[in-house]
């Protein structure tokens, strides 16, 4: 049996293939980002999903694509966990989530820039064979601009600084428990504070046409274009593709800023799973 895992900070999608290489089933677990959770928490999040437990001894190949897997240390943490959990698995590959995005958006032997704008964010250039990243991400505390966590942070900050317009702030507080103690508990006491920040994204999307949020979104997209995409000189000659909920649900704003900068827009997809399934078949 073969498994493909597409893991973000918020959730992970698992695809199981049978011996004939057909999709057997798919399940979802919580996110498995090794930069924000412990080894013990990896086990806790996986071992509560019944189909994973059911099939774990039958798995012989596993391909893991995950956010937070950009360093040798984080890859090893995931690899060691998978090796210990799927005890009969002989072939385990751990890749950064960028590879999933590339395989899902760019055809074989084609070139392009691929951006991930989900809970976190990054950008890479694919030359038809290899992936090149000119920016080493420092994660959600310092970077991850134009992501769910970055936009969530701006929303919370504008609320508590009383910058957010009154109509929005009232609706925001009505939808979420935004007591200061609750917010700080999620920031400093719980796993995945970046996913907590990104959990406010639905409210932003629902109210994206409000002038206050429109400016916030456009400013974030423009910053991402100027300081991330344009770090790759190839942006002038190849299409730029996007993967992730931020890019997908705010694609009108993305397209507007990209067009203003003379950038060719490629595919914009929410999740790379369909492309990954075809790639691994």
PDB file of C-alpha atoms in Angstrom:
ATOM      1  CA  UNK A   1       0.000   0.000   0.000  1.00  0.00           C
ATOM      2  CA  UNK A   2       1.132   3.537  -0.789  1.00  0.00           C
ATOM      3  CA  UNK A   3       0.251   6.776   1.044  1.00  0.00           C
ATOM      4  CA  UNK A   4       0.623  10.398  -0.011  1.00  0.00           C
ATOM      5  CA  UNK A   5       0.419  13.024   2.734  1.00  0.00           C
ATOM      6  CA  UNK A   6      -0.077  16.720   2.003  1.00  0.00           C
ATOM      7  CA  UNK A   7       0.477  18.391   5.360  1.00  0.00           C
ATOM      8  CA  UNK A   8       0.050  21.993   6.402  1.00  0.00           C
ATOM      9  CA  UNK A   9       0.082  23.617   9.799  1.00  0.00           C
ATOM     10  CA  UNK A  10      -3.699  23.488  10.110  1.00  0.00           C
ATOM     11  CA  UNK A  11      -4.547  20.079   8.636  1.00  0.00           C
ATOM     12  CA  UNK A  12      -3.083  17.154   6.713  1.00  0.00           C
ATOM     13  CA  UNK A  13      -4.682  15.213   3.864  1.00  0.00           C
ATOM     14  CA  UNK A  14      -3.841  11.506   3.549  1.00  0.00           C
ATOM     15  CA  UNK A  15      -4.449   9.533   0.325  1.00  0.00           C
ATOM     16  CA  UNK A  16      -4.242   5.725   0.440  1.00  0.00           C
ATOM     17  CA  UNK A  17      -3.597   3.717  -2.754  1.00  0.00           C
ATOM     18  CA  UNK A  18      -4.360   0.024  -3.152  1.00  0.00           C
ATOM     19  CA  UNK A  19      -2.068  -2.528  -4.813  1.00  0.00           C
ATOM     20  CA  UNK A  20      -3.421  -1.580  -8.257  1.00  0.00           C
ATOM     21  CA  UNK A  21      -2.440   2.062  -7.632  1.00  0.00           C
ATOM     22  CA  UNK A  22      -6.052   3.210  -7.369  1.00  0.00           C
ATOM     23  CA  UNK A  23      -7.182   5.578  -4.621  1.00  0.00           C
ATOM     24  CA  UNK A  24      -8.542   3.432  -1.809  1.00  0.00           C
ATOM     25  CA  UNK A  25      -9.573   6.138   0.645  1.00  0.00           C
ATOM     26  CA  UNK A  26      -8.673   9.603   1.922  1.00  0.00           C
ATOM     27  CA  UNK A  27      -8.669  10.981   5.446  1.00  0.00           C
ATOM     28  CA  UNK A  28      -7.757  14.180   7.241  1.00  0.00           C
ATOM     29  CA  UNK A  29      -5.721  14.734  10.380  1.00  0.00           C
ATOM     30  CA  UNK A  30      -4.590  17.856  12.179  1.00  0.00           C
ATOM     31  CA  UNK A  31      -1.539  19.619  10.754  1.00  0.00           C
ATOM     32  CA  UNK A  32       1.890  18.033  11.207  1.00  0.00           C
ATOM     33  CA  UNK A  33       4.291  20.970  10.979  1.00  0.00           C
ATOM     34  CA  UNK A  34       7.484  19.878  12.813  1.00  0.00           C
ATOM     35  CA  UNK A  35       8.444  23.480  13.491  1.00  0.00           C
ATOM     36  CA  UNK A  36       5.468  24.121  15.756  1.00  0.00           C
ATOM     37  CA  UNK A  37       4.604  20.758  17.361  1.00  0.00           C
ATOM     38  CA  UNK A  38       6.561  18.088  19.245  1.00  0.00           C
ATOM     39  CA  UNK A  39       7.279  14.478  18.327  1.00  0.00           C
ATOM     40  CA  UNK A  40       4.750  13.340  20.921  1.00  0.00           C
ATOM     41  CA  UNK A  41       2.118  15.591  19.378  1.00  0.00           C
ATOM     42  CA  UNK A  42       2.821  14.106  15.936  1.00  0.00           C
ATOM     43  CA  UNK A  43       1.863  10.719  17.339  1.00  0.00           C
ATOM     44  CA  UNK A  44      -1.212  12.082  19.106  1.00  0.00           C
ATOM     45  CA  UNK A  45      -2.528  13.727  15.944  1.00  0.00           C
ATOM     46  CA  UNK A  46      -2.010  10.692  13.720  1.00  0.00           C
ATOM     47  CA  UNK A  47      -3.028   7.918  16.069  1.00  0.00           C
ATOM     48  CA  UNK A  48      -6.593   9.207  16.529  1.00  0.00           C
ATOM     49  CA  UNK A  49      -7.499   8.766  12.843  1.00  0.00           C
ATOM     50  CA  UNK A  50      -9.112   5.340  12.527  1.00  0.00           C
ATOM     51  CA  UNK A  51      -8.164   4.609   8.898  1.00  0.00           C
ATOM     52  CA  UNK A  52      -4.523   5.475   9.527  1.00  0.00           C
ATOM     53  CA  UNK A  53      -4.452   3.098  12.483  1.00  0.00           C
ATOM     54  CA  UNK A  54      -6.313   0.462  10.462  1.00  0.00           C
ATOM     55  CA  UNK A  55      -3.888   0.426   7.516  1.00  0.00           C
ATOM     56  CA  UNK A  56      -0.602   1.447   9.143  1.00  0.00           C
ATOM     57  CA  UNK A  57       0.946  -2.049   9.112  1.00  0.00           C
ATOM     58  CA  UNK A  58       0.133  -2.498   5.410  1.00  0.00           C
ATOM     59  CA  UNK A  59       1.955   0.612   4.192  1.00  0.00           C
ATOM     60  CA  UNK A  60       5.069  -0.062   2.091  1.00  0.00           C
ATOM     61  CA  UNK A  61       5.591   3.376   0.485  1.00  0.00           C
ATOM     62  CA  UNK A  62       4.941   6.816   1.958  1.00  0.00           C
ATOM     63  CA  UNK A  63       5.458  10.239   0.394  1.00  0.00           C
ATOM     64  CA  UNK A  64       5.156  13.124   2.846  1.00  0.00           C
ATOM     65  CA  UNK A  65       4.955  16.751   1.666  1.00  0.00           C
ATOM     66  CA  UNK A  66       4.809  19.160   4.569  1.00  0.00           C
ATOM     67  CA  UNK A  67       5.071  22.749   5.694  1.00  0.00           C
ATOM     68  CA  UNK A  68       7.966  23.246   8.091  1.00  0.00           C
ATOM     69  CA  UNK A  69      10.054  20.569   6.346  1.00  0.00           C
ATOM     70  CA  UNK A  70      12.599  22.908   4.829  1.00  0.00           C
ATOM     71  CA  UNK A  71      15.548  21.967   7.058  1.00  0.00           C
ATOM     72  CA  UNK A  72      17.394  18.688   7.545  1.00  0.00           C
ATOM     73  CA  UNK A  73      16.471  18.777  11.239  1.00  0.00           C
ATOM     74  CA  UNK A  74      12.733  19.096  10.637  1.00  0.00           C
ATOM     75  CA  UNK A  75      12.775  16.499   7.843  1.00  0.00           C
ATOM     76  CA  UNK A  76      14.534  14.054  10.160  1.00  0.00           C
ATOM     77  CA  UNK A  77      11.933  14.622  12.871  1.00  0.00           C
ATOM     78  CA  UNK A  78       9.136  13.712  10.458  1.00  0.00           C
ATOM     79  CA  UNK A  79      11.093  10.829   8.932  1.00  0.00           C
ATOM     80  CA  UNK A  80      11.910   9.305  12.320  1.00  0.00           C
ATOM     81  CA  UNK A  81       8.280   9.535  13.396  1.00  0.00           C
ATOM     82  CA  UNK A  82       6.973   7.949  10.192  1.00  0.00           C
ATOM     83  CA  UNK A  83       9.571   5.189  10.313  1.00  0.00           C
ATOM     84  CA  UNK A  84       8.637   4.356  13.882  1.00  0.00           C
ATOM     85  CA  UNK A  85       4.889   4.489  13.265  1.00  0.00           C
ATOM     86  CA  UNK A  86       4.653   2.668   9.931  1.00  0.00           C
ATOM     87  CA  UNK A  87       6.909  -0.192  10.956  1.00  0.00           C
ATOM     88  CA  UNK A  88       6.617  -2.184   7.703  1.00  0.00           C
ATOM     89  CA  UNK A  89       7.166   0.778   5.395  1.00  0.00           C
ATOM     90  CA  UNK A  90      10.339   0.303   3.314  1.00  0.00           C
ATOM     91  CA  UNK A  91      10.256   3.526   1.325  1.00  0.00           C
ATOM     92  CA  UNK A  92       9.694   6.888   3.062  1.00  0.00           C
ATOM     93  CA  UNK A  93      10.261  10.221   1.357  1.00  0.00           C
ATOM     94  CA  UNK A  94       9.901  13.549   3.184  1.00  0.00           C
ATOM     95  CA  UNK A  95       9.740  16.733   1.109  1.00  0.00           C
ATOM     96  CA  UNK A  96       8.964  20.359   1.808  1.00  0.00           C
ATOM     97  CA  UNK A  97       5.425  21.345   0.782  1.00  0.00           C
ATOM     98  CA  UNK A  98       6.914  23.327  -2.098  1.00  0.00           C
ATOM     99  CA  UNK A  99       7.400  20.094  -4.027  1.00  0.00           C
ATOM    100  CA  UNK A 100       3.702  19.277  -3.735  1.00  0.00           C
ATOM    101  CA  UNK A 101       2.829  22.725  -5.048  1.00  0.00           C
ATOM    102  CA  UNK A 102       5.232  22.357  -7.984  1.00  0.00           C
ATOM    103  CA  UNK A 103       4.013  18.889  -8.939  1.00  0.00           C
ATOM    104  CA  UNK A 104       0.406  20.092  -8.802  1.00  0.00           C
ATOM    105  CA  UNK A 105       0.791  23.234 -10.918  1.00  0.00           C
ATOM    106  CA  UNK A 106       3.691  22.877 -13.355  1.00  0.00           C
ATOM    107  CA  UNK A 107       3.903  20.328 -16.157  1.00  0.00           C
ATOM    108  CA  UNK A 108       6.945  18.113 -16.461  1.00  0.00           C
ATOM    109  CA  UNK A 109       9.953  19.895 -17.966  1.00  0.00           C
ATOM    110  CA  UNK A 110       8.180  23.265 -17.773  1.00  0.00           C
ATOM    111  CA  UNK A 111       9.390  26.297 -15.827  1.00  0.00           C
ATOM    112  CA  UNK A 112       7.553  28.536 -13.424  1.00  0.00           C
ATOM    113  CA  UNK A 113       7.414  30.305 -10.094  1.00  0.00           C
ATOM    114  CA  UNK A 114       5.258  28.636  -7.463  1.00  0.00           C
ATOM    115  CA  UNK A 115       3.923  30.413  -4.385  1.00  0.00           C
ATOM    116  CA  UNK A 116       2.278  28.896  -1.348  1.00  0.00           C
ATOM    117  CA  UNK A 117      -0.156  31.204   0.416  1.00  0.00           C
ATOM    118  CA  UNK A 118      -1.975  29.200   3.046  1.00  0.00           C
ATOM    119  CA  UNK A 119      -1.443  29.209   6.802  1.00  0.00           C
ATOM    120  CA  UNK A 120       2.171  30.107   5.942  1.00  0.00           C
ATOM    121  CA  UNK A 121       3.800  31.318   2.727  1.00  0.00           C
ATOM    122  CA  UNK A 122       6.838  30.847   0.520  1.00  0.00           C
ATOM    123  CA  UNK A 123       7.935  31.182  -3.103  1.00  0.00           C
ATOM    124  CA  UNK A 124      10.159  29.039  -5.339  1.00  0.00           C
ATOM    125  CA  UNK A 125      11.401  28.878  -8.927  1.00  0.00           C
ATOM    126  CA  UNK A 126      11.215  25.547 -10.744  1.00  0.00           C
ATOM    127  CA  UNK A 127      13.587  25.268 -13.726  1.00  0.00           C
ATOM    128  CA  UNK A 128      12.002  22.113 -15.131  1.00  0.00           C
ATOM    129  CA  UNK A 129      14.117  19.801 -13.002  1.00  0.00           C
ATOM    130  CA  UNK A 130      15.050  21.467  -9.716  1.00  0.00           C
ATOM    131  CA  UNK A 131      13.472  23.817  -7.201  1.00  0.00           C
ATOM    132  CA  UNK A 132      15.320  27.011  -6.251  1.00  0.00           C
ATOM    133  CA  UNK A 133      14.466  29.131  -3.212  1.00  0.00           C
ATOM    134  CA  UNK A 134      16.212  32.459  -2.767  1.00  0.00           C
ATOM    135  CA  UNK A 135      14.502  33.279   0.522  1.00  0.00           C
ATOM    136  CA  UNK A 136      15.001  31.199   3.631  1.00  0.00           C
ATOM    137  CA  UNK A 137      11.810  31.515   5.630  1.00  0.00           C
ATOM    138  CA  UNK A 138      11.973  32.241   9.347  1.00  0.00           C
ATOM    139  CA  UNK A 139       8.380  31.112   9.860  1.00  0.00           C
ATOM    140  CA  UNK A 140       5.280  32.878  11.078  1.00  0.00           C
ATOM    141  CA  UNK A 141       6.886  35.016  13.803  1.00  0.00           C
ATOM    142  CA  UNK A 142       9.136  36.957  11.443  1.00  0.00           C
ATOM    143  CA  UNK A 143       7.933  36.193   7.921  1.00  0.00           C
ATOM    144  CA  UNK A 144       5.124  34.197   6.241  1.00  0.00           C
ATOM    145  CA  UNK A 145       3.854  37.428   4.705  1.00  0.00           C
ATOM    146  CA  UNK A 146       0.562  37.305   2.793  1.00  0.00           C
ATOM    147  CA  UNK A 147      -0.488  34.140   4.607  1.00  0.00           C
ATOM    148  CA  UNK A 148      -3.391  33.225   6.854  1.00  0.00           C
ATOM    149  CA  UNK A 149      -1.254  33.694   9.939  1.00  0.00           C
ATOM    150  CA  UNK A 150       0.020  37.095   8.756  1.00  0.00           C
ATOM    151  CA  UNK A 151      -3.462  38.359   7.939  1.00  0.00           C
ATOM    152  CA  UNK A 152      -4.815  36.968  11.209  1.00  0.00           C
ATOM    153  CA  UNK A 153      -2.110  38.795  13.133  1.00  0.00           C
ATOM    154  CA  UNK A 154      -2.998  42.059  11.381  1.00  0.00           C
ATOM    155  CA  UNK A 155      -6.680  41.553  12.196  1.00  0.00           C
ATOM    156  CA  UNK A 156      -6.013  40.905  15.896  1.00  0.00           C
ATOM    157  CA  UNK A 157      -3.544  43.769  16.113  1.00  0.00           C
ATOM    158  CA  UNK A 158      -5.909  46.250  14.467  1.00  0.00           C
ATOM    159  CA  UNK A 159      -8.718  45.137  16.783  1.00  0.00           C
ATOM    160  CA  UNK A 160      -6.785  45.630  20.016  1.00  0.00           C
ATOM    161  CA  UNK A 161      -5.185  48.860  18.828  1.00  0.00           C
ATOM    162  CA  UNK A 162      -8.724  50.078  18.028  1.00  0.00           C
ATOM    163  CA  UNK A 163      -7.784  50.714  14.404  1.00  0.00           C
ATOM    164  CA  UNK A 164     -10.399  48.351  13.020  1.00  0.00           C
ATOM    165  CA  UNK A 165     -13.640  50.201  12.153  1.00  0.00           C
ATOM    166  CA  UNK A 166     -16.403  49.781  14.689  1.00  0.00           C
ATOM    167  CA  UNK A 167     -18.762  47.865  12.403  1.00  0.00           C
ATOM    168  CA  UNK A 168     -16.081  45.271  11.676  1.00  0.00           C
ATOM    169  CA  UNK A 169     -14.844  45.019  15.255  1.00  0.00           C
ATOM    170  CA  UNK A 170     -18.346  44.359  16.576  1.00  0.00           C
ATOM    171  CA  UNK A 171     -18.933  41.613  14.023  1.00  0.00           C
ATOM    172  CA  UNK A 172     -15.470  40.176  14.646  1.00  0.00           C
ATOM    173  CA  UNK A 173     -16.031  39.929  18.394  1.00  0.00           C
ATOM    174  CA  UNK A 174     -19.484  38.437  17.842  1.00  0.00           C
ATOM    175  CA  UNK A 175     -18.040  35.600  15.766  1.00  0.00           C
ATOM    176  CA  UNK A 176     -14.990  34.706  17.889  1.00  0.00           C
ATOM    177  CA  UNK A 177     -14.051  34.674  21.556  1.00  0.00           C
ATOM    178  CA  UNK A 178     -11.563  37.529  21.487  1.00  0.00           C
ATOM    179  CA  UNK A 179     -11.126  38.099  25.193  1.00  0.00           C
ATOM    180  CA  UNK A 180      -7.489  39.117  25.713  1.00  0.00           C
ATOM    181  CA  UNK A 181      -6.796  36.174  28.025  1.00  0.00           C
ATOM    182  CA  UNK A 182      -8.185  33.721  25.471  1.00  0.00           C
ATOM    183  CA  UNK A 183      -6.079  35.212  22.688  1.00  0.00           C
ATOM    184  CA  UNK A 184      -2.906  35.149  24.787  1.00  0.00           C
ATOM    185  CA  UNK A 185      -3.580  31.566  25.887  1.00  0.00           C
ATOM    186  CA  UNK A 186      -3.764  30.500  22.228  1.00  0.00           C
ATOM    187  CA  UNK A 187      -0.609  32.451  21.422  1.00  0.00           C
ATOM    188  CA  UNK A 188       1.599  31.202  24.222  1.00  0.00           C
ATOM    189  CA  UNK A 189       0.120  28.066  25.789  1.00  0.00           C
ATOM    190  CA  UNK A 190      -1.257  25.987  22.940  1.00  0.00           C
ATOM    191  CA  UNK A 191       0.258  24.200  19.938  1.00  0.00           C
ATOM    192  CA  UNK A 192       0.097  25.818  16.509  1.00  0.00           C
ATOM    193  CA  UNK A 193      -0.346  29.543  17.252  1.00  0.00           C
ATOM    194  CA  UNK A 194       0.123  30.134  13.517  1.00  0.00           C
ATOM    195  CA  UNK A 195      -2.925  27.974  12.763  1.00  0.00           C
ATOM    196  CA  UNK A 196      -4.863  29.860  15.450  1.00  0.00           C
ATOM    197  CA  UNK A 197      -4.063  33.141  13.714  1.00  0.00           C
ATOM    198  CA  UNK A 198      -5.095  31.671  10.359  1.00  0.00           C
ATOM    199  CA  UNK A 199      -8.422  30.544  11.844  1.00  0.00           C
ATOM    200  CA  UNK A 200      -9.651  34.151  11.522  1.00  0.00           C
ATOM    201  CA  UNK A 201      -9.292  34.036   7.727  1.00  0.00           C
ATOM    202  CA  UNK A 202     -12.961  33.102   7.044  1.00  0.00           C
ATOM    203  CA  UNK A 203     -14.081  36.379   8.625  1.00  0.00           C
ATOM    204  CA  UNK A 204     -11.673  38.329   6.426  1.00  0.00           C
ATOM    205  CA  UNK A 205     -12.905  36.526   3.315  1.00  0.00           C
ATOM    206  CA  UNK A 206     -16.567  37.111   4.216  1.00  0.00           C
ATOM    207  CA  UNK A 207     -15.863  40.822   4.629  1.00  0.00           C
ATOM    208  CA  UNK A 208     -13.113  41.279   2.078  1.00  0.00           C
ATOM    209  CA  UNK A 209     -14.978  44.021   0.219  1.00  0.00           C
ATOM    210  CA  UNK A 210     -14.961  46.286   3.264  1.00  0.00           C
ATOM    211  CA  UNK A 211     -12.515  49.132   2.451  1.00  0.00           C
ATOM    212  CA  UNK A 212     -10.499  48.457   5.616  1.00  0.00           C
ATOM    213  CA  UNK A 213      -9.927  44.798   4.712  1.00  0.00           C
ATOM    214  CA  UNK A 214      -9.447  45.579   1.019  1.00  0.00           C
ATOM    215  CA  UNK A 215      -6.499  47.814   1.848  1.00  0.00           C
ATOM    216  CA  UNK A 216      -5.082  45.229   4.269  1.00  0.00           C
ATOM    217  CA  UNK A 217      -5.293  42.479   1.641  1.00  0.00           C
ATOM    218  CA  UNK A 218      -3.908  44.528  -1.243  1.00  0.00           C
ATOM    219  CA  UNK A 219      -1.034  45.807   0.896  1.00  0.00           C
ATOM    220  CA  UNK A 220      -0.118  42.250   1.889  1.00  0.00           C
ATOM    221  CA  UNK A 221      -0.280  40.950  -1.677  1.00  0.00           C
ATOM    222  CA  UNK A 222       1.791  43.855  -2.965  1.00  0.00           C
ATOM    223  CA  UNK A 223       4.408  43.311  -0.244  1.00  0.00           C
ATOM    224  CA  UNK A 224       4.583  39.635  -1.193  1.00  0.00           C
ATOM    225  CA  UNK A 225       5.049  40.520  -4.864  1.00  0.00           C
ATOM    226  CA  UNK A 226       7.734  43.130  -4.250  1.00  0.00           C
ATOM    227  CA  UNK A 227       9.794  41.259  -1.649  1.00  0.00           C
ATOM    228  CA  UNK A 228       9.186  37.578  -2.378  1.00  0.00           C
ATOM    229  CA  UNK A 229       8.212  37.005  -6.010  1.00  0.00           C
ATOM    230  CA  UNK A 230      10.512  39.684  -7.407  1.00  0.00           C
ATOM    231  CA  UNK A 231      13.466  38.140  -5.591  1.00  0.00           C
ATOM    232  CA  UNK A 232      13.354  35.645  -8.456  1.00  0.00           C
ATOM    233  CA  UNK A 233      14.401  37.462 -11.637  1.00  0.00           C
ATOM    234  CA  UNK A 234      12.542  34.840 -13.673  1.00  0.00           C
ATOM    235  CA  UNK A 235       9.213  36.425 -12.674  1.00  0.00           C
ATOM    236  CA  UNK A 236       9.395  38.509 -15.864  1.00  0.00           C
ATOM    237  CA  UNK A 237       9.490  35.502 -18.180  1.00  0.00           C
ATOM    238  CA  UNK A 238       7.551  32.618 -16.574  1.00  0.00           C
ATOM    239  CA  UNK A 239       4.025  32.221 -15.160  1.00  0.00           C
ATOM    240  CA  UNK A 240       3.535  32.541 -11.413  1.00  0.00           C
ATOM    241  CA  UNK A 241       1.345  29.850  -9.840  1.00  0.00           C
ATOM    242  CA  UNK A 242      -0.344  29.859  -6.430  1.00  0.00           C
ATOM    243  CA  UNK A 243      -1.431  27.155  -4.015  1.00  0.00           C
ATOM    244  CA  UNK A 244      -3.310  27.708  -0.758  1.00  0.00           C
ATOM    245  CA  UNK A 245      -6.554  29.030   0.664  1.00  0.00           C
ATOM    246  CA  UNK A 246      -5.389  32.654   0.917  1.00  0.00           C
ATOM    247  CA  UNK A 247      -4.499  32.838  -2.769  1.00  0.00           C
ATOM    248  CA  UNK A 248      -7.550  30.817  -3.807  1.00  0.00           C
ATOM    249  CA  UNK A 249     -10.214  32.767  -1.914  1.00  0.00           C
ATOM    250  CA  UNK A 250      -8.562  36.144  -2.518  1.00  0.00           C
ATOM    251  CA  UNK A 251      -7.586  35.474  -6.114  1.00  0.00           C
ATOM    252  CA  UNK A 252      -9.309  38.600  -7.435  1.00  0.00           C
ATOM    253  CA  UNK A 253      -7.040  40.720  -5.256  1.00  0.00           C
ATOM    254  CA  UNK A 254      -3.984  38.649  -6.206  1.00  0.00           C
ATOM    255  CA  UNK A 255      -4.745  38.955  -9.924  1.00  0.00           C
ATOM    256  CA  UNK A 256      -5.250  42.706  -9.617  1.00  0.00           C
ATOM    257  CA  UNK A 257      -1.849  43.279  -7.988  1.00  0.00           C
ATOM    258  CA  UNK A 258      -0.054  40.837 -10.290  1.00  0.00           C
ATOM    259  CA  UNK A 259      -1.555  42.470 -13.373  1.00  0.00           C
ATOM    260  CA  UNK A 260      -0.459  45.890 -12.122  1.00  0.00           C
ATOM    261  CA  UNK A 261       3.085  44.515 -11.895  1.00  0.00           C
ATOM    262  CA  UNK A 262       3.027  42.934 -15.349  1.00  0.00           C
ATOM    263  CA  UNK A 263       3.217  39.388 -13.983  1.00  0.00           C
ATOM    264  CA  UNK A 264       1.665  36.448 -15.822  1.00  0.00           C
ATOM    265  CA  UNK A 265      -0.750  34.563 -13.561  1.00  0.00           C
ATOM    266  CA  UNK A 266      -0.659  30.791 -13.846  1.00  0.00           C
ATOM    267  CA  UNK A 267      -2.819  28.333 -11.911  1.00  0.00           C
ATOM    268  CA  UNK A 268      -4.430  29.277  -8.602  1.00  0.00           C
ATOM    269  CA  UNK A 269      -5.550  26.193  -6.671  1.00  0.00           C
ATOM    270  CA  UNK A 270      -6.626  25.649  -3.097  1.00  0.00           C
ATOM    271  CA  UNK A 271      -5.005  22.259  -2.518  1.00  0.00           C
ATOM    272  CA  UNK A 272      -2.392  20.344  -4.548  1.00  0.00           C
ATOM    273  CA  UNK A 273      -3.906  16.907  -3.887  1.00  0.00           C
ATOM    274  CA  UNK A 274      -5.355  16.233  -7.347  1.00  0.00           C
ATOM    275  CA  UNK A 275      -2.048  17.042  -8.996  1.00  0.00           C
ATOM    276  CA  UNK A 276      -0.151  14.908  -6.506  1.00  0.00           C
ATOM    277  CA  UNK A 277      -2.405  11.925  -7.134  1.00  0.00           C
ATOM    278  CA  UNK A 278      -1.783  12.118 -10.879  1.00  0.00           C
ATOM    279  CA  UNK A 279       1.945  12.628 -10.356  1.00  0.00           C
ATOM    280  CA  UNK A 280       2.298   9.554  -8.158  1.00  0.00           C
ATOM    281  CA  UNK A 281       0.206   7.379 -10.443  1.00  0.00           C
TER     282      UNK A 281
END
